[in-house]
Amino acid sequence: MSSLRTMIAGRGLAFTTLVTAAMLLPGLGVTVSESGTAVLPLLAVLTTSAIATEMTFRLIRKQALTAHNVTTAFILAILLPTEIALWRAATMTVLGVTLSEMIFGGRGFGFLNAAVVIAALVVVSFPGTALASLTDMHAAATAPAVLALAVAGVLPWRALGAFALGCIAMTGLSDTITTTTAWGVLVFGGVFLLADPFASAQTRSGQVLQGVLAAVLFAFLGAGGADATTTLVRAVLLTALFVPLLDQAILTIGRRIDARA
Amino acid sequence: MLQEEFRWFAAGVDAIGLLAEEAVFVCQQAAQPLCNNNGRKLRIARFSGAYCSALSGTHVHALRPQTGTNPVLTVDWQDTLAIGRLVNTGTVSWRRQVGIGGDNAGTRAVATVPVGSDLKALATGLRKKSNFGSKRSMTVLSGDPVSGVPAAYLHRFDDVVTLTSKRDVDVSGRGNLRINAITPYGALIDALPFGQPALPLMRALTAHDLETVEALGADKMLEADVAQLSRVCTSGADYGVLLRHALDELAEARS
């Protein structure tokens, strides 16, 4: 197993993108089967605008061209409603990819998941827009991704595990999880939005706190009856903003413990 | 260590003990003590385990962490031996024992050679017979497979020579200051010794954030401590070189 991981890890960022994109295909298939081919023009617009934004920045910076945001487009094709105006999807994608990734230098340099930022921008910019409902079939389609990303070594499993345990714990305290949540939102959102290796905490304890915080926010933000997908996007975005602080707190505590020892 | 040289090691430890104001730790594997443990200034410390357990940075961190007011000096076993010989015989020895191995070595060997030896000449005859005729794939590292660097001559503090393939060296990105994105693989979390968080340090080093680098304890590390990062990380950065640059700048800022 370790040699397999070494082989996979040796491929770098491009291979991570490839594995993630491949693991999103079953979820896309579920969306197509449930929503029909109406999602295909949306997917084409999202993919074009996301990759064009990334490539434009890299061209200006005279860097090698990459297409890491193909995963962003795939996630958004599943999250956004199929009836959304294409110009809205394109504008928010350009803005979101720029704000969440490109101003930091590209994928791997920022601390936000581009798909989360774009989905949040759509909800905030166009009131009344509800994100797509994810079904149990999306959860089933995401299951292989957990295994594939874990083998590739790019799944922050502590964050995902803490999120799952946090959701179970919050079930008794808030009705959000039991009444409005489908498995699809928790599993798909947990794996592809929360457990993004580039937007997760960099310390072990930080990842655990990240998962717990996301679960708590998810439970309480949804208390007003908001749909589960929108609630999860908000919870993950808020959590991501706190992640650098969580890491900083963990490191500071660690230094103080070391100094006392 | 060759048996006839052993007496010089104990003499070297005694000489270092005379120079040191505080404790002198002799770090070794769990075996017979290499010198007398007098229980006061001179102490034996035993380490066992994976690669990190052999790093002097790990020893210092475990025994007496370095601070700004409490610097720690490390002397490797070959220099200790040379010091012992010098104070007892008055002659300086520039010869060192090196272990030669690696994927491309047909057999493992130990040789006593001068400091700065020609590695190409040293490697001749030890290379795998099956690899003759494919000279381009062969690289000689001064140092072990993790922290070694391609070199023509044996480096000052190296006691291992590794014969490896060129491809393995390219993957590790030694000597590279190119800043690519860091893919946060799970393997990176355990890549630093003594439980230090690797990813924050890697990001601070690549971003040249000296304040964070210092806060994360990098001033207590050496290139060998971060060698594993360069090997595991796919960004292509050489964290040993980045660390050295950061340490030099921090030292300059203090002075």
Short mmCIF file of C-alpha atoms in Angstrom, two decimals:
data_model
loop_
_atom_site.label_atom_id
_atom_site.label_comp_id
_atom_site.label_asym_id
_atom_site.label_seq_id
_atom_site.Cartn_x
_atom_site.Cartn_y
_atom_site.Cartn_z
CA MET A 1 0.00 0.00 0.00
CA SER A 2 2.80 2.41 0.88
CA SER A 3 4.54 1.87 -2.47
CA LEU A 4 1.23 2.47 -4.25
CA ARG A 5 0.82 5.70 -2.32
CA THR A 6 4.36 6.74 -3.18
CA MET A 7 3.71 6.06 -6.84
CA ILE A 8 0.47 8.05 -6.81
CA ALA A 9 1.90 10.85 -4.71
CA GLY A 10 4.84 11.15 -7.08
CA ARG A 11 2.47 12.34 -9.80
CA GLY A 12 1.73 15.58 -7.93
CA LEU A 13 -1.03 18.12 -8.28
CA ALA A 14 -2.11 17.11 -11.80
CA PHE A 15 -2.71 13.54 -10.72
CA THR A 16 -4.74 14.72 -7.72
CA THR A 17 -6.92 16.76 -10.07
CA LEU A 18 -7.32 13.79 -12.38
CA VAL A 19 -8.34 11.42 -9.58
CA THR A 20 -10.78 13.96 -8.11
CA ALA A 21 -12.34 14.67 -11.52
CA ALA A 22 -12.70 10.96 -12.22
CA MET A 23 -14.34 10.44 -8.83
CA LEU A 24 -16.84 13.22 -9.57
CA LEU A 25 -18.07 11.53 -12.75
CA PRO A 26 -20.44 9.09 -10.97
CA GLY A 27 -22.04 12.04 -9.14
CA LEU A 28 -22.39 13.89 -12.44
CA GLY A 29 -23.99 10.80 -13.91
CA VAL A 30 -26.55 10.76 -11.10
CA THR A 31 -27.35 14.45 -11.70
CA VAL A 32 -27.79 13.84 -15.44
CA SER A 33 -30.04 10.86 -14.80
CA GLU A 34 -32.16 12.84 -12.33
CA SER A 35 -32.24 16.26 -14.02
CA GLY A 36 -31.93 15.24 -17.63
CA THR A 37 -29.61 16.65 -20.26
CA ALA A 38 -30.41 20.22 -19.17
CA VAL A 39 -27.33 20.02 -16.98
CA LEU A 40 -24.99 19.53 -19.95
CA PRO A 41 -25.03 23.17 -21.22
CA LEU A 42 -24.48 24.28 -17.62
CA LEU A 43 -21.55 21.89 -17.31
CA ALA A 44 -20.06 23.19 -20.57
CA VAL A 45 -20.36 26.82 -19.45
CA LEU A 46 -18.94 26.10 -16.00
CA THR A 47 -16.01 24.12 -17.38
CA THR A 48 -15.19 26.71 -20.02
CA SER A 49 -15.39 29.70 -17.69
CA ALA A 50 -13.46 28.00 -14.84
CA ILE A 51 -10.63 26.75 -17.03
CA ALA A 52 -10.50 29.96 -19.10
CA THR A 53 -10.12 32.02 -15.90
CA GLU A 54 -7.33 29.78 -14.62
CA MET A 55 -5.50 29.74 -17.94
CA THR A 56 -5.81 33.51 -18.39
CA PHE A 57 -4.10 34.14 -15.06
CA ARG A 58 -1.40 31.61 -15.82
CA LEU A 59 -0.80 33.07 -19.27
CA ILE A 60 -0.42 36.56 -17.81
CA ARG A 61 1.97 35.18 -15.18
CA LYS A 62 3.87 33.23 -17.84
CA GLN A 63 3.27 29.94 -16.05
CA ALA A 64 2.56 26.52 -17.55
CA LEU A 65 -1.09 26.12 -18.47
CA THR A 66 -3.17 23.95 -16.13
CA ALA A 67 -6.83 22.98 -15.85
CA HIS A 68 -7.21 22.14 -12.16
CA ASN A 69 -10.57 23.93 -12.02
CA VAL A 70 -12.20 21.20 -14.06
CA THR A 71 -13.03 19.70 -10.65
CA THR A 72 -14.61 23.02 -9.60
CA ALA A 73 -16.84 22.90 -12.69
CA PHE A 74 -17.86 19.27 -12.04
CA ILE A 75 -18.77 20.02 -8.41
CA LEU A 76 -20.77 23.10 -9.42
CA ALA A 77 -22.63 21.21 -12.13
CA ILE A 78 -23.91 18.98 -9.34
CA LEU A 79 -24.56 21.78 -6.81
CA LEU A 80 -26.13 24.50 -8.96
CA PRO A 81 -29.76 24.30 -10.08
CA THR A 82 -30.07 23.32 -13.73
CA GLU A 83 -32.44 26.25 -14.37
CA ILE A 84 -29.87 28.89 -13.39
CA ALA A 85 -29.16 31.41 -16.15
CA LEU A 86 -25.93 30.47 -17.86
CA TRP A 87 -24.55 34.00 -17.73
CA ARG A 88 -25.02 34.00 -13.96
CA ALA A 89 -23.17 30.71 -13.63
CA ALA A 90 -20.35 31.96 -15.85
CA THR A 91 -19.94 35.31 -14.08
CA MET A 92 -19.93 33.78 -10.61
CA THR A 93 -17.46 31.12 -11.73
CA VAL A 94 -15.01 33.70 -13.07
CA LEU A 95 -15.38 35.79 -9.90
CA GLY A 96 -15.17 32.78 -7.56
CA VAL A 97 -12.13 31.16 -9.19
CA THR A 98 -10.37 34.53 -9.15
CA LEU A 99 -11.17 35.33 -5.52
CA SER A 100 -10.62 31.89 -4.05
CA GLU A 101 -7.62 30.66 -6.01
CA MET A 102 -6.00 32.87 -8.58
CA ILE A 103 -5.33 35.93 -6.40
CA PHE A 104 -3.40 33.61 -4.07
CA GLY A 105 -1.31 32.18 -6.92
CA GLY A 106 -3.44 29.24 -8.04
CA ARG A 107 -4.51 25.90 -6.63
CA GLY A 108 -2.49 24.87 -3.62
CA PHE A 109 -1.67 28.40 -2.50
CA GLY A 110 -5.02 29.59 -1.17
CA PHE A 111 -7.18 28.40 1.69
CA LEU A 112 -10.64 28.31 0.11
CA ASN A 113 -12.42 25.75 -2.03
CA ALA A 114 -13.39 27.48 -5.28
CA ALA A 115 -16.64 25.53 -5.67
CA VAL A 116 -17.77 26.51 -2.17
CA VAL A 117 -17.01 30.18 -2.84
CA ILE A 118 -18.83 30.14 -6.19
CA ALA A 119 -21.89 28.36 -4.77
CA ALA A 120 -22.00 30.89 -1.91
CA LEU A 121 -21.66 33.78 -4.38
CA VAL A 122 -24.59 32.46 -6.42
CA VAL A 123 -26.79 32.22 -3.30
CA VAL A 124 -25.80 35.66 -2.04
CA SER A 125 -25.82 37.49 -5.39
CA PHE A 126 -29.10 36.13 -6.68
CA PRO A 127 -31.56 35.90 -3.78
CA GLY A 128 -34.12 33.18 -4.16
CA THR A 129 -31.72 30.84 -5.90
CA ALA A 130 -31.76 27.46 -4.18
CA LEU A 131 -28.94 25.03 -4.73
CA ALA A 132 -29.73 21.56 -6.05
CA SER A 133 -30.99 18.87 -3.72
CA LEU A 134 -28.61 15.96 -3.48
CA THR A 135 -30.11 12.52 -3.11
CA ASP A 136 -29.04 9.24 -1.60
CA MET A 137 -27.83 8.27 -5.07
CA HIS A 138 -25.25 11.07 -4.87
CA ALA A 139 -24.10 9.63 -1.57
CA ALA A 140 -23.71 6.20 -3.13
CA ALA A 141 -21.88 7.69 -6.13
CA THR A 142 -19.47 9.48 -3.76
CA ALA A 143 -18.56 6.39 -1.78
CA PRO A 144 -15.85 5.17 -4.24
CA ALA A 145 -14.27 8.63 -4.06
CA VAL A 146 -13.63 8.19 -0.34
CA LEU A 147 -11.60 5.08 -1.03
CA ALA A 148 -9.79 6.46 -4.09
CA LEU A 149 -8.83 9.77 -2.46
CA ALA A 150 -7.77 8.00 0.74
CA VAL A 151 -5.49 5.64 -1.23
CA ALA A 152 -4.09 8.65 -3.11
CA GLY A 153 -3.35 10.18 0.30
CA VAL A 154 -5.25 13.40 -0.42
CA LEU A 155 -8.29 12.89 1.80
CA PRO A 156 -8.08 14.76 5.12
CA TRP A 157 -9.82 11.88 6.86
CA ARG A 158 -9.62 13.48 10.29
CA ALA A 159 -11.75 16.40 9.11
CA LEU A 160 -14.19 14.06 7.37
CA GLY A 161 -14.41 11.70 10.36
CA ALA A 162 -14.88 14.56 12.82
CA PHE A 163 -17.58 16.01 10.57
CA ALA A 164 -19.41 12.67 10.48
CA LEU A 165 -19.16 12.21 14.25
CA GLY A 166 -20.13 15.85 14.78
CA CYS A 167 -23.25 15.42 12.65
CA ILE A 168 -24.21 12.32 14.63
CA ALA A 169 -23.70 14.21 17.88
CA MET A 170 -25.67 17.22 16.66
CA THR A 171 -28.60 15.08 15.59
CA GLY A 172 -29.95 15.11 19.12
CA LEU A 173 -29.45 18.87 19.57
CA SER A 174 -30.80 20.24 16.31
CA ASP A 175 -33.53 19.08 13.95
CA THR A 176 -31.62 20.27 10.86
CA ILE A 177 -29.82 17.05 10.25
CA THR A 178 -32.73 14.72 10.79
CA THR A 179 -35.48 16.66 9.06
CA THR A 180 -33.94 18.49 6.15
CA THR A 181 -30.81 16.62 5.31
CA ALA A 182 -30.44 13.96 2.73
CA TRP A 183 -27.48 11.61 2.88
CA GLY A 184 -26.34 13.01 -0.44
CA VAL A 185 -25.58 16.46 0.97
CA LEU A 186 -23.61 15.17 3.92
CA VAL A 187 -21.56 12.61 2.02
CA PHE A 188 -20.95 14.59 -1.18
CA GLY A 189 -20.42 17.86 0.66
CA GLY A 190 -18.23 16.24 3.28
CA VAL A 191 -15.92 14.63 0.74
CA PHE A 192 -15.72 17.23 -2.04
CA LEU A 193 -16.35 20.51 -0.20
CA LEU A 194 -15.20 20.09 3.39
CA ALA A 195 -12.42 17.53 2.96
CA ASP A 196 -10.64 19.46 0.23
CA PRO A 197 -6.95 18.85 0.94
CA PHE A 198 -6.04 22.37 -0.20
CA ALA A 199 -8.63 24.08 2.00
CA SER A 200 -8.30 21.87 5.07
CA ALA A 201 -6.36 22.47 8.23
CA GLN A 202 -2.65 21.72 8.09
CA THR A 203 -2.41 20.15 11.54
CA ARG A 204 -3.97 16.95 12.83
CA SER A 205 -5.87 18.62 15.67
CA GLY A 206 -6.84 21.48 13.35
CA GLN A 207 -8.50 19.01 10.99
CA VAL A 208 -10.51 17.49 13.82
CA LEU A 209 -11.65 20.93 14.99
CA GLN A 210 -12.47 21.84 11.39
CA GLY A 211 -14.78 18.83 11.04
CA VAL A 212 -16.48 19.48 14.38
CA LEU A 213 -16.94 23.19 13.63
CA ALA A 214 -18.47 22.42 10.22
CA ALA A 215 -20.94 19.99 11.80
CA VAL A 216 -21.95 22.47 14.51
CA LEU A 217 -22.38 25.31 12.00
CA PHE A 218 -24.32 23.03 9.68
CA ALA A 219 -26.72 22.12 12.44
CA PHE A 220 -27.31 25.67 13.63
CA LEU A 221 -27.32 27.51 10.29
CA GLY A 222 -30.01 25.17 9.05
CA ALA A 223 -32.23 25.66 12.07
CA GLY A 224 -34.31 28.27 10.21
CA GLY A 225 -35.40 25.73 7.63
CA ALA A 226 -32.91 26.61 4.85
CA ASP A 227 -32.26 23.86 2.35
CA ALA A 228 -29.52 21.45 3.31
CA THR A 229 -27.20 22.09 0.34
CA THR A 230 -27.17 25.86 0.88
CA THR A 231 -26.69 25.34 4.61
CA LEU A 232 -23.73 23.05 4.05
CA VAL A 233 -22.10 25.48 1.61
CA ARG A 234 -22.46 28.29 4.18
CA ALA A 235 -21.15 26.08 6.98
CA VAL A 236 -18.13 24.91 4.97
CA LEU A 237 -17.32 28.46 3.83
CA LEU A 238 -17.49 29.84 7.36
CA THR A 239 -15.40 26.93 8.64
CA ALA A 240 -12.79 27.52 5.91
CA LEU A 241 -12.44 31.12 7.05
CA PHE A 242 -11.67 29.92 10.58
CA VAL A 243 -9.30 27.12 9.55
CA PRO A 244 -6.12 29.26 9.45
CA LEU A 245 -7.01 30.55 12.92
CA LEU A 246 -7.57 27.02 14.19
CA ASP A 247 -4.17 25.97 12.85
CA GLN A 248 -2.55 29.02 14.40
CA ALA A 249 -4.17 28.28 17.77
CA ILE A 250 -3.03 24.65 17.66
CA LEU A 251 0.54 25.65 16.83
CA THR A 252 0.61 28.31 19.56
CA ILE A 253 -0.69 25.85 22.16
CA GLY A 254 1.87 23.28 20.99
CA ARG A 255 4.72 25.78 21.37
CA ARG A 256 3.60 26.73 24.88
CA ILE A 257 3.40 23.09 25.92
CA ASP A 258 6.89 22.51 24.50
CA ALA A 259 8.21 25.57 26.33
CA ARG A 260 6.86 24.31 29.66
CA ALA A 261 8.24 20.79 29.18
CA MET B 1 33.56 1.68 13.58
CA LEU B 2 36.77 -0.33 13.21
CA GLN B 3 37.97 -1.79 16.49
CA GLU B 4 41.45 -0.28 16.30
CA GLU B 5 39.92 3.18 15.99
CA PHE B 6 37.60 2.71 18.97
CA ARG B 7 40.05 3.99 21.58
CA TRP B 8 40.30 7.32 19.78
CA PHE B 9 36.56 7.80 20.06
CA ALA B 10 36.56 7.59 23.87
CA ALA B 11 39.56 9.93 23.96
CA GLY B 12 37.73 12.36 21.70
CA VAL B 13 34.67 12.36 23.96
CA ASP B 14 36.91 13.08 26.96
CA ALA B 15 38.54 15.98 25.09
CA ILE B 16 35.18 17.46 24.13
CA GLY B 17 34.10 17.08 27.75
CA LEU B 18 37.02 19.28 28.81
CA LEU B 19 35.94 22.00 26.39
CA ALA B 20 32.23 21.91 27.21
CA GLU B 21 30.79 23.99 30.04
CA GLU B 22 27.65 21.91 30.35
CA ALA B 23 26.57 18.33 29.69
CA VAL B 24 27.99 16.28 26.84
CA PHE B 25 25.64 13.63 25.47
CA VAL B 26 26.94 10.66 23.51
CA CYS B 27 24.01 9.58 21.33
CA GLN B 28 24.11 5.97 20.20
CA GLN B 29 21.95 2.97 19.42
CA ALA B 30 20.85 0.63 22.21
CA ALA B 31 24.07 -1.35 22.46
CA GLN B 32 27.24 -1.42 24.54
CA PRO B 33 28.12 2.12 25.65
CA LEU B 34 30.72 3.69 23.37
CA CYS B 35 32.43 5.43 26.29
CA ASN B 36 32.26 5.69 30.06
CA ASN B 37 29.15 7.29 31.44
CA ASN B 38 30.33 9.30 34.44
CA GLY B 39 26.77 10.35 35.29
CA ARG B 40 27.66 14.01 35.61
CA LYS B 41 28.93 15.91 32.61
CA LEU B 42 29.23 12.99 30.25
CA ARG B 43 26.04 11.05 29.58
CA ILE B 44 25.05 8.25 27.26
CA ALA B 45 21.73 8.71 25.44
CA ARG B 46 20.24 5.82 23.47
CA PHE B 47 18.02 6.24 20.43
CA SER B 48 16.31 3.66 18.27
CA GLY B 49 13.66 3.68 15.59
CA ALA B 50 13.21 5.01 12.09
CA TYR B 51 15.31 7.42 10.02
CA CYS B 52 14.60 10.42 12.26
CA SER B 53 16.11 8.72 15.31
CA ALA B 54 19.56 9.01 13.72
CA LEU B 55 19.31 12.74 13.11
CA SER B 56 21.21 15.04 15.41
CA GLY B 57 18.25 17.43 15.36
CA THR B 58 16.12 14.72 16.98
CA HIS B 59 18.78 14.12 19.63
CA VAL B 60 19.08 17.80 20.47
CA HIS B 61 15.32 18.22 20.64
CA ALA B 62 14.95 15.25 22.98
CA LEU B 63 17.91 15.96 25.26
CA ARG B 64 18.35 19.71 25.48
CA PRO B 65 16.36 21.85 23.02
CA GLN B 66 18.35 24.74 21.68
CA THR B 67 17.31 28.27 22.59
CA GLY B 68 18.69 31.67 21.68
CA THR B 69 20.68 31.79 24.92
CA ASN B 70 21.50 28.09 25.07
CA PRO B 71 23.16 27.04 21.82
CA VAL B 72 23.89 23.37 21.26
CA LEU B 73 26.85 22.09 19.27
CA THR B 74 26.91 18.67 17.65
CA VAL B 75 30.02 16.73 16.70
CA ASP B 76 29.67 13.58 14.60
CA TRP B 77 31.39 10.35 15.54
CA GLN B 78 34.10 10.59 12.92
CA ASP B 79 35.15 14.06 14.04
CA THR B 80 35.08 12.88 17.65
CA LEU B 81 37.41 10.08 16.64
CA ALA B 82 39.69 12.50 14.79
CA ILE B 83 39.82 14.80 17.84
CA GLY B 84 40.76 11.83 20.04
CA ARG B 85 43.55 10.88 17.69
CA LEU B 86 44.78 14.47 17.50
CA VAL B 87 45.03 15.03 21.26
CA ASN B 88 46.73 11.68 21.80
CA THR B 89 49.11 11.49 18.86
CA GLY B 90 49.41 15.07 17.68
CA THR B 91 48.50 14.09 14.14
CA VAL B 92 45.44 15.24 12.25
CA SER B 93 43.51 12.51 10.46
CA TRP B 94 41.70 13.50 7.30
CA ARG B 95 40.50 10.00 6.62
CA ARG B 96 36.89 9.02 7.07
CA GLN B 97 35.01 5.75 6.93
CA VAL B 98 32.16 5.77 4.44
CA GLY B 99 29.47 3.22 3.76
CA ILE B 100 28.67 2.73 0.08
CA GLY B 101 25.28 1.39 -0.99
CA GLY B 102 22.12 2.22 -2.87
CA ASP B 103 19.89 0.73 -5.55
CA ASN B 104 22.61 0.85 -8.18
CA ALA B 105 25.32 -0.62 -5.98
CA GLY B 106 26.09 -4.24 -6.70
CA THR B 107 27.32 -4.75 -3.17
CA ARG B 108 27.50 -2.72 0.01
CA ALA B 109 30.94 -1.76 1.20
CA VAL B 110 32.78 0.26 3.83
CA ALA B 111 35.87 2.18 2.78
CA THR B 112 38.34 4.44 4.57
CA VAL B 113 38.95 7.43 2.33
CA PRO B 114 40.22 11.03 2.61
CA VAL B 115 37.71 13.83 3.17
CA GLY B 116 36.68 15.19 -0.23
CA SER B 117 37.33 11.96 -2.10
CA ASP B 118 36.42 11.59 -5.76
CA LEU B 119 33.05 9.86 -5.58
CA LYS B 120 33.15 8.64 -9.17
CA ALA B 121 36.37 6.77 -8.52
CA LEU B 122 34.95 5.47 -5.26
CA ALA B 123 31.86 4.13 -6.99
CA THR B 124 33.81 2.38 -9.74
CA GLY B 125 33.71 -1.35 -9.26
CA LEU B 126 30.79 -1.24 -6.85
CA ARG B 127 28.17 -0.52 -9.45
CA LYS B 128 25.70 -3.24 -10.36
CA LYS B 129 27.00 -5.25 -13.30
CA SER B 130 23.53 -5.24 -14.85
CA ASN B 131 23.68 -1.45 -15.05
CA PHE B 132 26.94 -1.16 -16.95
CA GLY B 133 26.42 0.44 -20.31
CA SER B 134 23.68 2.79 -19.06
CA LYS B 135 25.85 5.54 -17.63
CA ARG B 136 23.21 8.23 -17.89
CA SER B 137 20.91 6.57 -15.40
CA MET B 138 23.60 6.47 -12.73
CA THR B 139 23.97 9.17 -10.06
CA VAL B 140 26.31 9.22 -7.09
CA LEU B 141 25.01 10.97 -3.99
CA SER B 142 27.17 12.28 -1.18
CA GLY B 143 24.97 11.25 1.72
CA ASP B 144 22.15 8.80 2.31
CA PRO B 145 19.24 8.28 -0.11
CA VAL B 146 17.03 10.76 1.78
CA SER B 147 19.34 13.70 2.44
CA GLY B 148 22.19 13.06 -0.01
CA VAL B 149 22.94 15.35 -2.93
CA PRO B 150 24.51 14.55 -6.32
CA ALA B 151 28.18 15.43 -5.97
CA ALA B 152 31.55 14.82 -7.57
CA TYR B 153 33.37 14.77 -4.23
CA LEU B 154 32.54 13.52 -0.74
CA HIS B 155 31.05 16.30 1.37
CA ARG B 156 32.56 17.30 4.67
CA PHE B 157 30.03 15.72 7.04
CA ASP B 158 28.83 12.77 4.95
CA ASP B 159 29.75 9.22 5.85
CA VAL B 160 27.49 7.50 3.33
CA VAL B 161 27.75 7.34 -0.46
CA THR B 162 24.64 6.29 -2.40
CA LEU B 163 24.64 4.93 -5.93
CA THR B 164 21.19 5.56 -7.30
CA SER B 165 19.32 6.13 -10.52
CA LYS B 166 19.04 9.59 -12.03
CA ARG B 167 15.24 9.34 -12.12
CA ASP B 168 14.99 8.95 -8.33
CA VAL B 169 17.05 12.09 -7.84
CA ASP B 170 14.94 14.09 -10.29
CA VAL B 171 11.74 13.15 -8.47
CA SER B 172 13.06 14.41 -5.18
CA GLY B 173 13.93 17.80 -6.72
CA ARG B 174 17.18 18.32 -4.86
CA GLY B 175 18.71 21.75 -5.18
CA ASN B 176 15.47 23.13 -6.56
CA LEU B 177 14.10 26.47 -5.37
CA ARG B 178 11.23 26.46 -7.87
CA ILE B 179 8.01 27.21 -5.99
CA ASN B 180 5.14 25.01 -7.10
CA ALA B 181 1.94 24.31 -5.21
CA ILE B 182 2.26 21.94 -2.29
CA THR B 183 -0.12 19.02 -2.52
CA PRO B 184 -0.89 18.24 1.13
CA TYR B 185 -0.51 14.46 1.06
CA GLY B 186 -1.19 12.63 4.29
CA ALA B 187 2.39 11.32 4.22
CA LEU B 188 3.66 14.87 4.73
CA ILE B 189 2.09 15.11 8.19
CA ASP B 190 4.60 12.60 9.63
CA ALA B 191 7.56 13.68 7.51
CA LEU B 192 9.25 15.84 10.16
CA PRO B 193 11.06 14.54 13.23
CA PHE B 194 9.87 15.06 16.82
CA GLY B 195 6.25 15.60 15.80
CA GLN B 196 6.74 19.03 14.27
CA PRO B 197 3.90 20.06 11.93
CA ALA B 198 5.32 19.76 8.43
CA LEU B 199 2.82 21.59 6.21
CA PRO B 200 2.91 24.95 8.03
CA LEU B 201 6.70 24.89 7.93
CA MET B 202 6.78 23.95 4.25
CA ARG B 203 4.41 26.77 3.38
CA ALA B 204 6.35 29.24 5.50
CA LEU B 205 9.63 28.20 3.88
CA THR B 206 8.30 28.42 0.33
CA ALA B 207 6.59 31.77 1.08
CA HIS B 208 9.79 33.04 2.72
CA ASP B 209 7.82 33.89 5.87
CA LEU B 210 10.76 34.08 8.25
CA GLU B 211 8.67 35.05 11.28
CA THR B 212 6.59 31.89 10.98
CA VAL B 213 9.64 29.80 10.13
CA GLU B 214 11.26 30.90 13.39
CA ALA B 215 8.03 30.48 15.37
CA LEU B 216 7.74 26.89 14.11
CA GLY B 217 11.11 26.02 15.57
CA ALA B 218 13.10 25.91 12.35
CA ASP B 219 16.05 27.53 14.12
CA LYS B 220 16.47 24.20 15.92
CA MET B 221 16.62 22.21 12.68
CA LEU B 222 19.26 21.25 10.15
CA GLU B 223 19.01 20.37 6.48
CA ALA B 224 18.92 16.66 7.28
CA ASP B 225 15.83 17.17 9.45
CA VAL B 226 13.80 18.43 6.49
CA ALA B 227 15.34 16.15 3.86
CA GLN B 228 12.36 13.82 4.04
CA LEU B 229 10.07 16.71 3.06
CA SER B 230 11.92 17.23 -0.22
CA ARG B 231 11.56 13.54 -0.93
CA VAL B 232 7.84 13.25 -0.19
CA CYS B 233 6.60 16.64 -1.43
CA THR B 234 5.81 16.87 -5.14
CA SER B 235 6.21 20.64 -5.36
CA GLY B 236 9.82 20.15 -6.45
CA ALA B 237 11.21 22.43 -3.75
CA ASP B 238 14.42 21.58 -1.90
CA TYR B 239 13.47 22.31 1.68
CA GLY B 240 17.06 21.82 2.87
CA VAL B 241 18.23 24.75 0.75
CA LEU B 242 15.18 26.83 1.68
CA LEU B 243 15.82 26.12 5.37
CA ARG B 244 19.49 27.08 5.07
CA HIS B 245 18.58 30.36 3.38
CA ALA B 246 16.02 31.10 6.11
CA LEU B 247 18.47 30.22 8.91
CA ASP B 248 21.19 32.39 7.38
CA GLU B 249 18.82 35.35 7.10
CA LEU B 250 17.58 34.88 10.66
CA ALA B 251 21.15 34.75 11.94
CA GLU B 252 22.01 37.87 9.96
CA ALA B 253 18.98 39.70 11.37
CA ARG B 254 20.02 38.82 14.94
CA SER B 255 23.60 39.93 14.54
#
